[in-house]
Amino acid sequence: MSLTEAQEKEVRAAMEAYATAYKTKDFHAMMNIFSQNICGFGSGPDEEIRDHETFTKQIKRDMSQADVEAVEFTETQIHGEGTVAWVMTRSALTFTVPGSEKQTICGRSTMVLRNNGNRWVIEQIHFSVPYGGQSEGQSFPGA
């Protein structure tokens, strides 16, 4: 069994709510979009989310360090069954840190969402940036 079209639209709406909350630094909205059991990885070497407490610290840090102009999800694939959905998407984050020019990080994201009976919440998230030392067609750097 796969997700219905309506469920897929709800998952996309949850992703867009996340993007909007991130751009507008709406901390309370972020807390409602993510599960109390959230886990995952960000692109930084210390960005390991193991529980809601580390997620809260990470979001507060993100919001304090940059102004985000855009969060875009493209080439999105959504699959799922029942109350669980998994997402694979390309992600672009356009931001400015104090004293610098506007920058864009282009990466890849995966998410696992669960419908808690009221709404879809993000249970797991992973954002990564392809390794620059590895050329297209290589499975390993220098291969």
C-alpha atoms as a PDB file:
ATOM      1  CA  MET A   1       0.000   0.000   0.000  1.00  0.00           C
ATOM      2  CA  SER A   2       1.308   3.473  -0.809  1.00  0.00           C
ATOM      3  CA  LEU A   3       0.319   6.971   0.206  1.00  0.00           C
ATOM      4  CA  THR A   4      -2.801   8.486  -1.284  1.00  0.00           C
ATOM      5  CA  GLU A   5      -2.577  11.666  -3.330  1.00  0.00           C
ATOM      6  CA  ALA A   6      -4.100  13.546  -0.378  1.00  0.00           C
ATOM      7  CA  GLN A   7      -1.464  12.157   2.007  1.00  0.00           C
ATOM      8  CA  GLU A   8       1.326  13.124  -0.381  1.00  0.00           C
ATOM      9  CA  LYS A   9      -0.053  16.680  -0.520  1.00  0.00           C
ATOM     10  CA  GLU A  10      -0.118  16.771   3.289  1.00  0.00           C
ATOM     11  CA  VAL A  11       3.526  15.654   3.417  1.00  0.00           C
ATOM     12  CA  ARG A  12       4.484  18.374   0.912  1.00  0.00           C
ATOM     13  CA  ALA A  13       2.577  20.898   3.032  1.00  0.00           C
ATOM     14  CA  ALA A  14       4.544  19.806   6.119  1.00  0.00           C
ATOM     15  CA  MET A  15       7.793  20.279   4.190  1.00  0.00           C
ATOM     16  CA  GLU A  16       6.706  23.746   3.072  1.00  0.00           C
ATOM     17  CA  ALA A  17       5.694  24.623   6.643  1.00  0.00           C
ATOM     18  CA  TYR A  18       9.211  23.617   7.712  1.00  0.00           C
ATOM     19  CA  ALA A  19      10.765  25.790   4.971  1.00  0.00           C
ATOM     20  CA  THR A  20       8.597  28.762   5.959  1.00  0.00           C
ATOM     21  CA  ALA A  21       9.323  28.387   9.675  1.00  0.00           C
ATOM     22  CA  TYR A  22      13.050  28.135   8.953  1.00  0.00           C
ATOM     23  CA  LYS A  23      13.011  31.284   6.761  1.00  0.00           C
ATOM     24  CA  THR A  24      10.952  33.319   9.205  1.00  0.00           C
ATOM     25  CA  LYS A  25      12.792  32.044  12.294  1.00  0.00           C
ATOM     26  CA  ASP A  26       9.496  30.879  13.762  1.00  0.00           C
ATOM     27  CA  PHE A  27      10.859  28.751  16.582  1.00  0.00           C
ATOM     28  CA  HIS A  28       7.447  27.694  17.914  1.00  0.00           C
ATOM     29  CA  ALA A  29       6.290  26.553  14.469  1.00  0.00           C
ATOM     30  CA  MET A  30       9.493  24.509  14.140  1.00  0.00           C
ATOM     31  CA  MET A  31       8.792  22.797  17.440  1.00  0.00           C
ATOM     32  CA  ASN A  32       5.323  21.794  16.160  1.00  0.00           C
ATOM     33  CA  ILE A  33       6.633  20.469  12.838  1.00  0.00           C
ATOM     34  CA  PHE A  34       9.212  18.154  14.374  1.00  0.00           C
ATOM     35  CA  SER A  35       8.591  15.112  16.563  1.00  0.00           C
ATOM     36  CA  GLN A  36       9.671  14.961  20.186  1.00  0.00           C
ATOM     37  CA  ASN A  37      11.815  11.996  19.036  1.00  0.00           C
ATOM     38  CA  ILE A  38      13.543  13.884  16.193  1.00  0.00           C
ATOM     39  CA  CYS A  39      16.934  12.601  15.081  1.00  0.00           C
ATOM     40  CA  GLY A  40      19.206  13.242  12.131  1.00  0.00           C
ATOM     41  CA  PHE A  41      22.264  14.958  10.719  1.00  0.00           C
ATOM     42  CA  GLY A  42      23.056  18.404   9.351  1.00  0.00           C
ATOM     43  CA  SER A  43      25.921  19.272   7.011  1.00  0.00           C
ATOM     44  CA  GLY A  44      28.320  20.474   9.727  1.00  0.00           C
ATOM     45  CA  PRO A  45      30.724  18.063  11.435  1.00  0.00           C
ATOM     46  CA  ASP A  46      29.072  18.650  14.831  1.00  0.00           C
ATOM     47  CA  GLU A  47      25.479  18.621  13.606  1.00  0.00           C
ATOM     48  CA  GLU A  48      24.175  15.375  15.087  1.00  0.00           C
ATOM     49  CA  ILE A  49      20.600  15.478  16.297  1.00  0.00           C
ATOM     50  CA  ARG A  50      20.030  12.645  18.744  1.00  0.00           C
ATOM     51  CA  ASP A  51      16.973  13.945  20.593  1.00  0.00           C
ATOM     52  CA  HIS A  52      14.668  16.930  20.922  1.00  0.00           C
ATOM     53  CA  GLU A  53      17.114  18.763  23.192  1.00  0.00           C
ATOM     54  CA  THR A  54      19.951  18.663  20.642  1.00  0.00           C
ATOM     55  CA  PHE A  55      17.481  19.585  17.892  1.00  0.00           C
ATOM     56  CA  THR A  56      16.340  22.629  19.879  1.00  0.00           C
ATOM     57  CA  LYS A  57      19.955  23.747  20.386  1.00  0.00           C
ATOM     58  CA  GLN A  58      20.694  23.265  16.687  1.00  0.00           C
ATOM     59  CA  ILE A  59      17.683  25.286  15.539  1.00  0.00           C
ATOM     60  CA  LYS A  60      18.484  28.111  17.969  1.00  0.00           C
ATOM     61  CA  ARG A  61      22.071  28.132  16.695  1.00  0.00           C
ATOM     62  CA  ASP A  62      20.935  28.158  13.057  1.00  0.00           C
ATOM     63  CA  MET A  63      18.532  31.018  13.707  1.00  0.00           C
ATOM     64  CA  SER A  64      21.194  33.069  15.514  1.00  0.00           C
ATOM     65  CA  GLN A  65      23.883  32.719  12.838  1.00  0.00           C
ATOM     66  CA  ALA A  66      22.138  33.577   9.566  1.00  0.00           C
ATOM     67  CA  ASP A  67      19.174  35.163   7.868  1.00  0.00           C
ATOM     68  CA  VAL A  68      17.605  32.655   5.501  1.00  0.00           C
ATOM     69  CA  GLU A  69      16.088  34.037   2.321  1.00  0.00           C
ATOM     70  CA  ALA A  70      14.932  30.795   0.724  1.00  0.00           C
ATOM     71  CA  VAL A  71      14.579  27.074   1.385  1.00  0.00           C
ATOM     72  CA  GLU A  72      13.732  25.176  -1.780  1.00  0.00           C
ATOM     73  CA  PHE A  73      12.999  21.504  -2.299  1.00  0.00           C
ATOM     74  CA  THR A  74      13.266  20.152  -5.860  1.00  0.00           C
ATOM     75  CA  GLU A  75      13.255  16.733  -7.525  1.00  0.00           C
ATOM     76  CA  THR A  76      11.253  15.522  -4.539  1.00  0.00           C
ATOM     77  CA  GLN A  77      10.246  11.882  -4.233  1.00  0.00           C
ATOM     78  CA  ILE A  78       7.694  10.940  -1.599  1.00  0.00           C
ATOM     79  CA  HIS A  79       6.861   7.355  -0.717  1.00  0.00           C
ATOM     80  CA  GLY A  80       5.159   5.814   2.245  1.00  0.00           C
ATOM     81  CA  GLU A  81       2.653   3.470   3.731  1.00  0.00           C
ATOM     82  CA  GLY A  82      -0.145   4.218   6.142  1.00  0.00           C
ATOM     83  CA  THR A  83       1.027   6.784   8.668  1.00  0.00           C
ATOM     84  CA  VAL A  84       4.710   6.824   7.633  1.00  0.00           C
ATOM     85  CA  ALA A  85       6.283   8.685   4.714  1.00  0.00           C
ATOM     86  CA  TRP A  86       9.863   8.921   3.532  1.00  0.00           C
ATOM     87  CA  VAL A  87      11.188  11.713   1.364  1.00  0.00           C
ATOM     88  CA  MET A  88      14.239  12.230  -0.830  1.00  0.00           C
ATOM     89  CA  THR A  89      14.813  15.710  -2.254  1.00  0.00           C
ATOM     90  CA  ARG A  90      17.411  18.132  -3.488  1.00  0.00           C
ATOM     91  CA  SER A  91      17.583  21.137  -1.180  1.00  0.00           C
ATOM     92  CA  ALA A  92      18.829  24.675  -1.718  1.00  0.00           C
ATOM     93  CA  LEU A  93      19.272  27.063   1.192  1.00  0.00           C
ATOM     94  CA  THR A  94      19.938  30.734   0.392  1.00  0.00           C
ATOM     95  CA  PHE A  95      21.188  32.771   3.342  1.00  0.00           C
ATOM     96  CA  THR A  96      23.290  35.670   4.568  1.00  0.00           C
ATOM     97  CA  VAL A  97      25.559  35.699   7.593  1.00  0.00           C
ATOM     98  CA  PRO A  98      26.516  39.070   9.096  1.00  0.00           C
ATOM     99  CA  GLY A  99      29.244  40.797   7.103  1.00  0.00           C
ATOM    100  CA  SER A 100      29.054  38.542   4.052  1.00  0.00           C
ATOM    101  CA  GLU A 101      27.418  38.250   0.667  1.00  0.00           C
ATOM    102  CA  LYS A 102      24.345  36.122   0.021  1.00  0.00           C
ATOM    103  CA  GLN A 103      25.244  32.438  -0.323  1.00  0.00           C
ATOM    104  CA  THR A 104      23.435  29.287  -1.411  1.00  0.00           C
ATOM    105  CA  ILE A 105      24.150  25.775  -0.183  1.00  0.00           C
ATOM    106  CA  CYS A 106      22.896  23.116  -2.585  1.00  0.00           C
ATOM    107  CA  GLY A 107      22.533  19.763  -0.924  1.00  0.00           C
ATOM    108  CA  ARG A 108      20.414  16.682  -0.557  1.00  0.00           C
ATOM    109  CA  SER A 109      17.886  15.850   2.112  1.00  0.00           C
ATOM    110  CA  THR A 110      16.012  12.854   3.354  1.00  0.00           C
ATOM    111  CA  MET A 111      13.164  12.917   5.841  1.00  0.00           C
ATOM    112  CA  VAL A 112      10.911  10.441   7.567  1.00  0.00           C
ATOM    113  CA  LEU A 113       7.513  11.783   8.589  1.00  0.00           C
ATOM    114  CA  ARG A 114       4.758  10.215  10.673  1.00  0.00           C
ATOM    115  CA  ASN A 115       1.121  11.161  10.831  1.00  0.00           C
ATOM    116  CA  ASN A 116       0.292  11.461  14.535  1.00  0.00           C
ATOM    117  CA  GLY A 117      -3.459  11.546  13.903  1.00  0.00           C
ATOM    118  CA  ASN A 118      -3.575  15.338  13.639  1.00  0.00           C
ATOM    119  CA  ARG A 119      -0.739  16.207  11.268  1.00  0.00           C
ATOM    120  CA  TRP A 120       2.496  14.970   9.702  1.00  0.00           C
ATOM    121  CA  VAL A 121       5.558  15.502  11.900  1.00  0.00           C
ATOM    122  CA  ILE A 122       9.190  15.066  10.910  1.00  0.00           C
ATOM    123  CA  GLU A 123      10.754  12.167  12.832  1.00  0.00           C
ATOM    124  CA  GLN A 124      14.113  12.025  11.049  1.00  0.00           C
ATOM    125  CA  ILE A 125      15.992  14.510   8.854  1.00  0.00           C
ATOM    126  CA  HIS A 126      19.322  14.430   7.047  1.00  0.00           C
ATOM    127  CA  PHE A 127      20.920  17.249   5.057  1.00  0.00           C
ATOM    128  CA  SER A 128      24.220  16.655   3.283  1.00  0.00           C
ATOM    129  CA  VAL A 129      26.404  18.299   0.677  1.00  0.00           C
ATOM    130  CA  PRO A 130      28.197  16.136  -1.905  1.00  0.00           C
ATOM    131  CA  TYR A 131      31.899  15.688  -1.162  1.00  0.00           C
ATOM    132  CA  GLY A 132      33.873  18.115  -3.340  1.00  0.00           C
ATOM    133  CA  GLY A 133      36.855  15.784  -3.759  1.00  0.00           C
ATOM    134  CA  GLN A 134      34.796  13.159  -5.528  1.00  0.00           C
ATOM    135  CA  SER A 135      34.109  13.624  -9.229  1.00  0.00           C
ATOM    136  CA  GLU A 136      30.958  12.559 -11.014  1.00  0.00           C
ATOM    137  CA  GLY A 137      31.214   8.897 -11.934  1.00  0.00           C
ATOM    138  CA  GLN A 138      33.478   8.118  -8.968  1.00  0.00           C
ATOM    139  CA  SER A 139      32.258   6.000  -6.076  1.00  0.00           C
ATOM    140  CA  PHE A 140      35.388   6.963  -4.131  1.00  0.00           C
ATOM    141  CA  PRO A 141      37.683  10.024  -4.324  1.00  0.00           C
ATOM    142  CA  GLY A 142      40.504   9.367  -6.783  1.00  0.00           C
ATOM    143  CA  ALA A 143      38.896   6.214  -8.186  1.00  0.00           C
END
